[in-house]
Short mmCIF file of C-alpha atoms and ligand atoms in Angstrom, two decimals:
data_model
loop_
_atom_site.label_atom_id
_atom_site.label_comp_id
_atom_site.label_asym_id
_atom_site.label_seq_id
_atom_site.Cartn_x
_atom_site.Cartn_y
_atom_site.Cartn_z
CA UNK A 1 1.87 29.40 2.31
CA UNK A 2 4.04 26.72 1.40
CA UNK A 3 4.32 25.01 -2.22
CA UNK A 4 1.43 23.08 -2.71
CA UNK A 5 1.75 19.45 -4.53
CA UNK A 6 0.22 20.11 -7.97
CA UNK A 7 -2.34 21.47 -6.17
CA UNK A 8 -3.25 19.04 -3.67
CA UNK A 9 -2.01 19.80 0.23
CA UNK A 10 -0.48 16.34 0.08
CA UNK A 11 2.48 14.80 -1.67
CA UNK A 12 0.76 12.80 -4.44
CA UNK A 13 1.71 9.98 -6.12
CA UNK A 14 1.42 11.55 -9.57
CA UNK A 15 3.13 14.77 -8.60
CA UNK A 16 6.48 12.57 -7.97
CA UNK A 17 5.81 10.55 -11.16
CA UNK A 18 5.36 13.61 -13.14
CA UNK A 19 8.37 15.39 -11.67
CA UNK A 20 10.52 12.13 -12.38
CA UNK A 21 9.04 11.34 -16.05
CA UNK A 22 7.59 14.19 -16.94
CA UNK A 23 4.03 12.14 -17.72
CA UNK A 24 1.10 10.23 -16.32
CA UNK A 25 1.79 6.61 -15.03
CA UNK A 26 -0.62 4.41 -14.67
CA UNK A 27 -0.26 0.98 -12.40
CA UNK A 28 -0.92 -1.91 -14.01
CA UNK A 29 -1.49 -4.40 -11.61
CA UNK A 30 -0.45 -8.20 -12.38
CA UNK A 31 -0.67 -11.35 -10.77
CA UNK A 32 2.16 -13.66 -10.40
CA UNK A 33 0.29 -16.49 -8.56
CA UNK A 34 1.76 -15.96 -5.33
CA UNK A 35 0.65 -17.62 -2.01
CA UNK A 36 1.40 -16.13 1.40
CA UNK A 37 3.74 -17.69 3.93
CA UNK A 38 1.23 -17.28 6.60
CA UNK A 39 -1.49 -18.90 4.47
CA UNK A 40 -0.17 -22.13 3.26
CA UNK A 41 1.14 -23.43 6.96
CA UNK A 42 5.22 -21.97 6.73
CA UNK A 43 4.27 -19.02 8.92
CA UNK A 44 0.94 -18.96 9.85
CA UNK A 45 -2.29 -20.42 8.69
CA UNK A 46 -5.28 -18.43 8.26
CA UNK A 47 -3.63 -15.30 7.25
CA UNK A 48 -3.54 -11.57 8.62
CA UNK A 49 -7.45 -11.11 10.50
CA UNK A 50 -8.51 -8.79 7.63
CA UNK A 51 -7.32 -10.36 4.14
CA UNK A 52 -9.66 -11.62 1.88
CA UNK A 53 -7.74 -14.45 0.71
CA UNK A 54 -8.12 -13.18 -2.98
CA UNK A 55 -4.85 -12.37 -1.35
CA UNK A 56 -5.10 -8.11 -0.76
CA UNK A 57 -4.77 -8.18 -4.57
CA UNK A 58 -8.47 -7.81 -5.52
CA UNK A 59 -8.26 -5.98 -8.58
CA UNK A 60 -5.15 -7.60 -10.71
CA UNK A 61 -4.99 -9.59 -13.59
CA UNK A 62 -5.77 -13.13 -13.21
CA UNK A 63 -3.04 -15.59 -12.51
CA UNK A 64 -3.83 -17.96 -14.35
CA UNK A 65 -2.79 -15.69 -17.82
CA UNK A 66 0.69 -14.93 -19.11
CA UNK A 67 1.99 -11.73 -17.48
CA UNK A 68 2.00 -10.80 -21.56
CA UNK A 69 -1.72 -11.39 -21.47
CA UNK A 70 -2.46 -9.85 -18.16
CA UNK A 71 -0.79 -6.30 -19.13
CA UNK A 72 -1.77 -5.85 -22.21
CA UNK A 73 -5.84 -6.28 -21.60
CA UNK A 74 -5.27 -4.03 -18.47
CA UNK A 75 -3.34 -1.66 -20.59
CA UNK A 76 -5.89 -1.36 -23.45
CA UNK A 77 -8.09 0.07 -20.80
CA UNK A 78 -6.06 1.71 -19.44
CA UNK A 79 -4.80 3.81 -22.47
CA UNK A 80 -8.61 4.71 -23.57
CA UNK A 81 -8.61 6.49 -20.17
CA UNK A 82 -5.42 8.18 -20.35
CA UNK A 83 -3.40 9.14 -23.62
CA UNK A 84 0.34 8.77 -24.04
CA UNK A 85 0.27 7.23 -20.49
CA UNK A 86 3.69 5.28 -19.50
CA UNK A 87 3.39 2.24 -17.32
CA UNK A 88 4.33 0.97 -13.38
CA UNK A 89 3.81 -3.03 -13.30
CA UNK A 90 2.55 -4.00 -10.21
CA UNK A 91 2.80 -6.97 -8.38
CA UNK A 92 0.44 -6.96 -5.60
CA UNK A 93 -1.42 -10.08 -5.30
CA UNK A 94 -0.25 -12.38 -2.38
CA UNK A 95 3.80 -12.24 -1.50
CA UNK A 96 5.31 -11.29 -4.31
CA UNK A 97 9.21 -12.50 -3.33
CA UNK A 98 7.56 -15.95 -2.46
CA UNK A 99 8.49 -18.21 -4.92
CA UNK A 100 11.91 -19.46 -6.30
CA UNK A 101 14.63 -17.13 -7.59
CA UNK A 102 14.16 -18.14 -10.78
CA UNK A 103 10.46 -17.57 -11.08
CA UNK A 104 10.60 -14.68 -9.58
CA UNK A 105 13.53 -13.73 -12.07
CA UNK A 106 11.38 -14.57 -14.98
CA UNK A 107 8.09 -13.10 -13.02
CA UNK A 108 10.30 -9.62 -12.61
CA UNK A 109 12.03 -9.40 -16.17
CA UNK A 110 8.69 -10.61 -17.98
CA UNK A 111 6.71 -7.12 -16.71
CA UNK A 112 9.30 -4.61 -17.01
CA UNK A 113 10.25 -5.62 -20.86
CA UNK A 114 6.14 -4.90 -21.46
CA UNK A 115 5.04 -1.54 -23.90
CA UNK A 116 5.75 1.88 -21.92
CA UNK A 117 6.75 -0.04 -18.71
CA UNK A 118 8.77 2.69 -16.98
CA UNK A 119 8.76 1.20 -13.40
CA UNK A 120 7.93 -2.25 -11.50
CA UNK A 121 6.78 -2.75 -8.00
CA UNK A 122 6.71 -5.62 -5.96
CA UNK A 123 4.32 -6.25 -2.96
CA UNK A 124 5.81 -8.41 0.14
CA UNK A 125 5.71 -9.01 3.64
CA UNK A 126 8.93 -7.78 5.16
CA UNK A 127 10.17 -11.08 6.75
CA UNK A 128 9.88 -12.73 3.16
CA UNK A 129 12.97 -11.47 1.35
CA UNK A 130 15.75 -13.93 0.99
CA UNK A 131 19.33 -12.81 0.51
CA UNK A 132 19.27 -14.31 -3.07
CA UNK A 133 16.23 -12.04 -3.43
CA UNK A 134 17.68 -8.81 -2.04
CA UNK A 135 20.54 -9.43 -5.06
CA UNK A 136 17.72 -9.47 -7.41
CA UNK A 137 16.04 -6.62 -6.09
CA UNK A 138 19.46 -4.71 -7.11
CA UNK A 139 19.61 -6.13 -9.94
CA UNK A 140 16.34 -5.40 -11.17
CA UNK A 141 16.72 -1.72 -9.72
CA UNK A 142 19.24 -1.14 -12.14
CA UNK A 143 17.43 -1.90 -15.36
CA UNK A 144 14.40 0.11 -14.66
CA UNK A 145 12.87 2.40 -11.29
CA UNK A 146 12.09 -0.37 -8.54
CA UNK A 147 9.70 0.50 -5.81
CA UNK A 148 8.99 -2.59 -2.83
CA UNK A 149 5.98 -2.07 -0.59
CA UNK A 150 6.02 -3.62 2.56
CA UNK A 151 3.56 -4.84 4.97
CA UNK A 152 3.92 -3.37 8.26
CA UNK A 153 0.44 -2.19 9.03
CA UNK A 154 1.54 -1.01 12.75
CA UNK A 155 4.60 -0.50 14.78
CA UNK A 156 3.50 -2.32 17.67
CA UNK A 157 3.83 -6.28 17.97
CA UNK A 158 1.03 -6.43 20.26
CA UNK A 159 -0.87 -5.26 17.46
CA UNK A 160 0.88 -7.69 14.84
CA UNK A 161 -0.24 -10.50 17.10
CA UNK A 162 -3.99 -9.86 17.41
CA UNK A 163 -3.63 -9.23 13.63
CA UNK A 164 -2.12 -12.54 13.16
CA UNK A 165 0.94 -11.17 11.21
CA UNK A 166 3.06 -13.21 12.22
CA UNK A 167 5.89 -11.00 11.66
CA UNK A 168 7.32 -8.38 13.97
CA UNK A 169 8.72 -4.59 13.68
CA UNK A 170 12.08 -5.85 14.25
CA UNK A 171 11.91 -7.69 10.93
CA UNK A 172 10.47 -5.13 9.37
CA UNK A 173 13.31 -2.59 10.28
CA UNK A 174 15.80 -5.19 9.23
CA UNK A 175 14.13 -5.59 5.13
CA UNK A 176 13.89 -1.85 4.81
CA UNK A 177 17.22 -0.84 6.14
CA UNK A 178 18.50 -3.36 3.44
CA UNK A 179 16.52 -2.31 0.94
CA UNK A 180 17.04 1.28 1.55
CA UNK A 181 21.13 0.78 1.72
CA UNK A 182 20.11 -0.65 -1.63
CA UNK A 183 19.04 2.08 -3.11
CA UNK A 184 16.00 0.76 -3.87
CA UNK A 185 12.61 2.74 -2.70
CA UNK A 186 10.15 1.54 -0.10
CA UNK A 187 6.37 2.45 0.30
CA UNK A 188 4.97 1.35 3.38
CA UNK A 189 2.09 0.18 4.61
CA UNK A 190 -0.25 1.04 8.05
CA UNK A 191 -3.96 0.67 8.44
CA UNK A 192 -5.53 2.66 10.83
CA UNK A 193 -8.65 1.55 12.79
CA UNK A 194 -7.22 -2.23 13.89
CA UNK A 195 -8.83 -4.08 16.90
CA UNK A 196 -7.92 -2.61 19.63
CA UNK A 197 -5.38 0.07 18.34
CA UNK A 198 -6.35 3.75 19.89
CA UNK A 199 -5.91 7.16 17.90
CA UNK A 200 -2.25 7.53 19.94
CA UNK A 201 -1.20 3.91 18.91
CA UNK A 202 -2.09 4.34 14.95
CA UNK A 203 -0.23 8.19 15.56
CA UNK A 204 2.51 6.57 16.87
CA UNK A 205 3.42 4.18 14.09
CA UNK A 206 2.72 7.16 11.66
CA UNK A 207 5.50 9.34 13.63
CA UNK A 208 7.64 6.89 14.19
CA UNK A 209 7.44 5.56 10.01
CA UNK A 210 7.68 9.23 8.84
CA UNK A 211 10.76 9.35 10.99
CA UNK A 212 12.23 6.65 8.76
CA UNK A 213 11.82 8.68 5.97
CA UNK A 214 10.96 5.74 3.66
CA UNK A 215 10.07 6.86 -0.25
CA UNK A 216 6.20 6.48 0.14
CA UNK A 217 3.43 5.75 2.80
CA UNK A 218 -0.06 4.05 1.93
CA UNK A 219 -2.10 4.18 5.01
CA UNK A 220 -5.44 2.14 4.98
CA UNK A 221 -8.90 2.46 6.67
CA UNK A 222 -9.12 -1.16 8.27
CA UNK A 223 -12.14 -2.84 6.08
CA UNK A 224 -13.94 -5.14 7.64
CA UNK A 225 -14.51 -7.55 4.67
CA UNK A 226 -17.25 -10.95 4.65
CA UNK A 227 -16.02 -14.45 6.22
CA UNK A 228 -12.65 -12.95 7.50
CA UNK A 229 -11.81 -13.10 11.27
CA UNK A 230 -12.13 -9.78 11.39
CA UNK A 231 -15.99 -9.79 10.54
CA UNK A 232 -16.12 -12.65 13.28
CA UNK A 233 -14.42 -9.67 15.75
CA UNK A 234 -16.44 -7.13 14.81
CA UNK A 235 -20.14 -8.95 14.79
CA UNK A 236 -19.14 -10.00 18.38
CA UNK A 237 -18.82 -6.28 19.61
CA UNK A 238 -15.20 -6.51 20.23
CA UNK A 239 -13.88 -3.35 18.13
CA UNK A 240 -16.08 -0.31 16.13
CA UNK A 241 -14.73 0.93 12.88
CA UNK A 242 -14.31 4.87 12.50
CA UNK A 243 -17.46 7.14 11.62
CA UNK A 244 -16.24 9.22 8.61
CA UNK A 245 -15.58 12.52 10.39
CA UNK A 246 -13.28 10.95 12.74
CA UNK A 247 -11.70 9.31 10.07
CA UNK A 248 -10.90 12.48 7.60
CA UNK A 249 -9.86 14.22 11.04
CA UNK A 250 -7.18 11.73 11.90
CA UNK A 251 -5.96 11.09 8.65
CA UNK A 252 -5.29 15.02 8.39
CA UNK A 253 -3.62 15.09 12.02
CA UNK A 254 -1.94 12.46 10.38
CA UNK A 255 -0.67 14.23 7.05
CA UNK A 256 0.43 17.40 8.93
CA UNK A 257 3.07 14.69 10.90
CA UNK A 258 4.22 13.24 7.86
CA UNK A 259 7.51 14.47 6.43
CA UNK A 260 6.10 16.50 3.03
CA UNK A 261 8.93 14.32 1.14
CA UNK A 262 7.17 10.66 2.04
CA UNK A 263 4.89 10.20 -1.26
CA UNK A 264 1.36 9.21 0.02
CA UNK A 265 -0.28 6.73 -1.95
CA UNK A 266 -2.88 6.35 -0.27
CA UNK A 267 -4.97 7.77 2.48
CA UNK A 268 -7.63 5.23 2.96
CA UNK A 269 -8.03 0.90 1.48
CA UNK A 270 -10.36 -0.34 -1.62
CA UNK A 271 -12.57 -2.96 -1.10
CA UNK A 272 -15.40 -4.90 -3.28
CA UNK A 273 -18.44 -3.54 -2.41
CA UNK A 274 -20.24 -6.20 -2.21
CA UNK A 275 -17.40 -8.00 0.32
CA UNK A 276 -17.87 -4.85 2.64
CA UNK A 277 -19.43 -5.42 6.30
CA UNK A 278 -18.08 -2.32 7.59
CA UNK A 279 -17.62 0.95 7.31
CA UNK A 280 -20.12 1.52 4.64
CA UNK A 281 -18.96 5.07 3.97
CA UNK A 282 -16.20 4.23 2.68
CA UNK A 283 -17.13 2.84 -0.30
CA UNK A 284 -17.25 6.46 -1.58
CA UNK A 285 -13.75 6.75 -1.49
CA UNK A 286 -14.19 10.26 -3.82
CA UNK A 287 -16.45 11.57 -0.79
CA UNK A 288 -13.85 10.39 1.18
CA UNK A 289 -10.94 11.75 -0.71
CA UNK A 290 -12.81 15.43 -1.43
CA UNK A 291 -13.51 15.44 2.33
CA UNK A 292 -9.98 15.12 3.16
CA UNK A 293 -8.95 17.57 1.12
CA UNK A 294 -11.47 20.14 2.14
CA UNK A 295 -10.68 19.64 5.93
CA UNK A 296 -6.57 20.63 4.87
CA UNK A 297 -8.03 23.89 3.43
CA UNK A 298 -10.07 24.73 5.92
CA UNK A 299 -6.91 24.24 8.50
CA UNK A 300 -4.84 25.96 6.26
CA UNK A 301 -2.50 22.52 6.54
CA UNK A 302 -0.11 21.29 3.99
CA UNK A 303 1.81 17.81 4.32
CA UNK A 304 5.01 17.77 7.46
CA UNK A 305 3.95 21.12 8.59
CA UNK A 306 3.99 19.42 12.26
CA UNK A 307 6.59 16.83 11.18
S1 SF4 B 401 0.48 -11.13 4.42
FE1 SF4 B 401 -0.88 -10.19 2.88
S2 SF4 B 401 -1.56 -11.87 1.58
FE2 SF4 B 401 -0.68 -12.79 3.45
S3 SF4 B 401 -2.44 -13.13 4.78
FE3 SF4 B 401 -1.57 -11.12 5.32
S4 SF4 B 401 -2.72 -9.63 4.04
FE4 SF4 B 401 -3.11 -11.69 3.18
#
């Protein structure tokens, strides 16, 4: 039996963080007031099928607050929940290397001097990094441990273009070979379960990701969320979301493809419950989560051990 990840059969996000500083981090995630390209008419109007327009950042602090403001009323919480905790800021709300350099400069410097900040992450699409902001990236990589997440969501343009993503794989490849010549880490993201994607399509952009060997891997559950196009989609007939069992059953096949050195942050998405149309079961993401877990036991799998 290979080594398990602090007990879990997949590489966790708090078993890297607690191999690299030795303690609990907790993400504190902060809004920077960032709009999206292919919202405001420079890419793409109407946005990616499935986005809320509370810009996939449901859950951070509120824009309108300083970012001094924002952290520290998330941290409070935070820090009744879990002692001694040390901090990631998180930009995840909208684009977050859409503005001008020297917003984002201040944006970027303002969260990482916070209490116990021990890491920053930024949240973009891939084709939304200028050159001035690559040299930031760097720069900001060397004053404390950078992550950037980028938006794929699926390998395959025919995909991006149902999805409205106005942005294709080849951009993709270009902003993470940068980034990764960098030095800076990249999580990246894939929802399965999009119109018209089969099991082998959502398997291949898995494979072929893992093969990239980026530093982490969220991969989402497609929610279909109230007055998005996707709802529109879905109440006219034209996909099905997964039941649950077929979902925990790919998302192992999944794991077990996965090199067991890709950090998986997630394995399905969060959504307001009371924005959710479909798939209803997932709003117990613990279920969800347990269920997972007890279908790698039961195969005996561990992370990569059909990478
Ligand atoms: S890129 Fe992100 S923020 Fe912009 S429309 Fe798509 S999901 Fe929403």
């Amino acid at each position: 039996m290979q080594e398990l990840f602090l007990g879990k059969r997949y590489h966790t996000l708090d078993y890297f963080f607690k191999n690299k500083f030795g303690t609990k981090i907790a993400k504190i995630p902060l809004s920077g007031g960032f709009t999206c390209p292919n919202r405001d008419g420079t890419k793409g109007t109407g946005g990616c099928i499935y986005c809320s327009g509370a810009l996939s950042g449901d859950f951070a602090g509120k824009a309108e607050d300083s970012i001094e403001k924002q952290f520290s009323d998330i941290a409070d919480m935070m820090s009744k929940k879990w002692k001694n905790t040390k901090y990631m800021a998180y930009f995840q709300t909208g684009t977050g290397t859409y503005a001008d350099i020297a917003k984002l400069e201040y944006l970027y410097n303002a969260a990482i001097s916070q209490p116990d900040v021990v890491s920053l992450s930024v949240a973009t699409r891939p084709d939304c990094i200028s050159k001035e902001c690559f040299s930031l990236l760097e720069k900001i990589s060397k004053k404390t441990y950078l992550t950037v997440e980028l938006g794929l969501q699926s390998v395959h343009d025919t995909t991006g273009r149902i999805i409205n993503r106005q942005s294709t794989y080849a951009e993709f490849l270009q902003s993470f070979t940068t980034l990764k010549n960098l030095g800076i880490d990249v999580c990246v993201h894939l929802i399965n379960g999009l119109p018209f994607e089969t099991v082998d399509m959502m398997n291949e952009s898995v494979r072929t990701v893992s093969e990239l060997l980026p530093w982490s891997l969220k991969l989402h559950l497609l929610h279909v969320i109230r007055r998005t196009e996707c709802e529109k989609m879905y109440n006219r007939g034209e996909f099905r979301t997964f039941e649950k069992d077929e979902y925990v059953s790919l998302v192992c096949d999944q794991l077990q493809m996965i090199d067991k050195r890709i950090v998986m942050q997630r394995l399905t998405g969060d959504g307001k419950r009371d924005e959710l149309v479909a798939p209803l079961w997932s709003i117990r993401k613990f279920e969800l989560l347990n269920s997972i877990d007890a279908e790698m036991e039961r195969r005996g799998a561990i992370q990569g051990d059909k990478a």
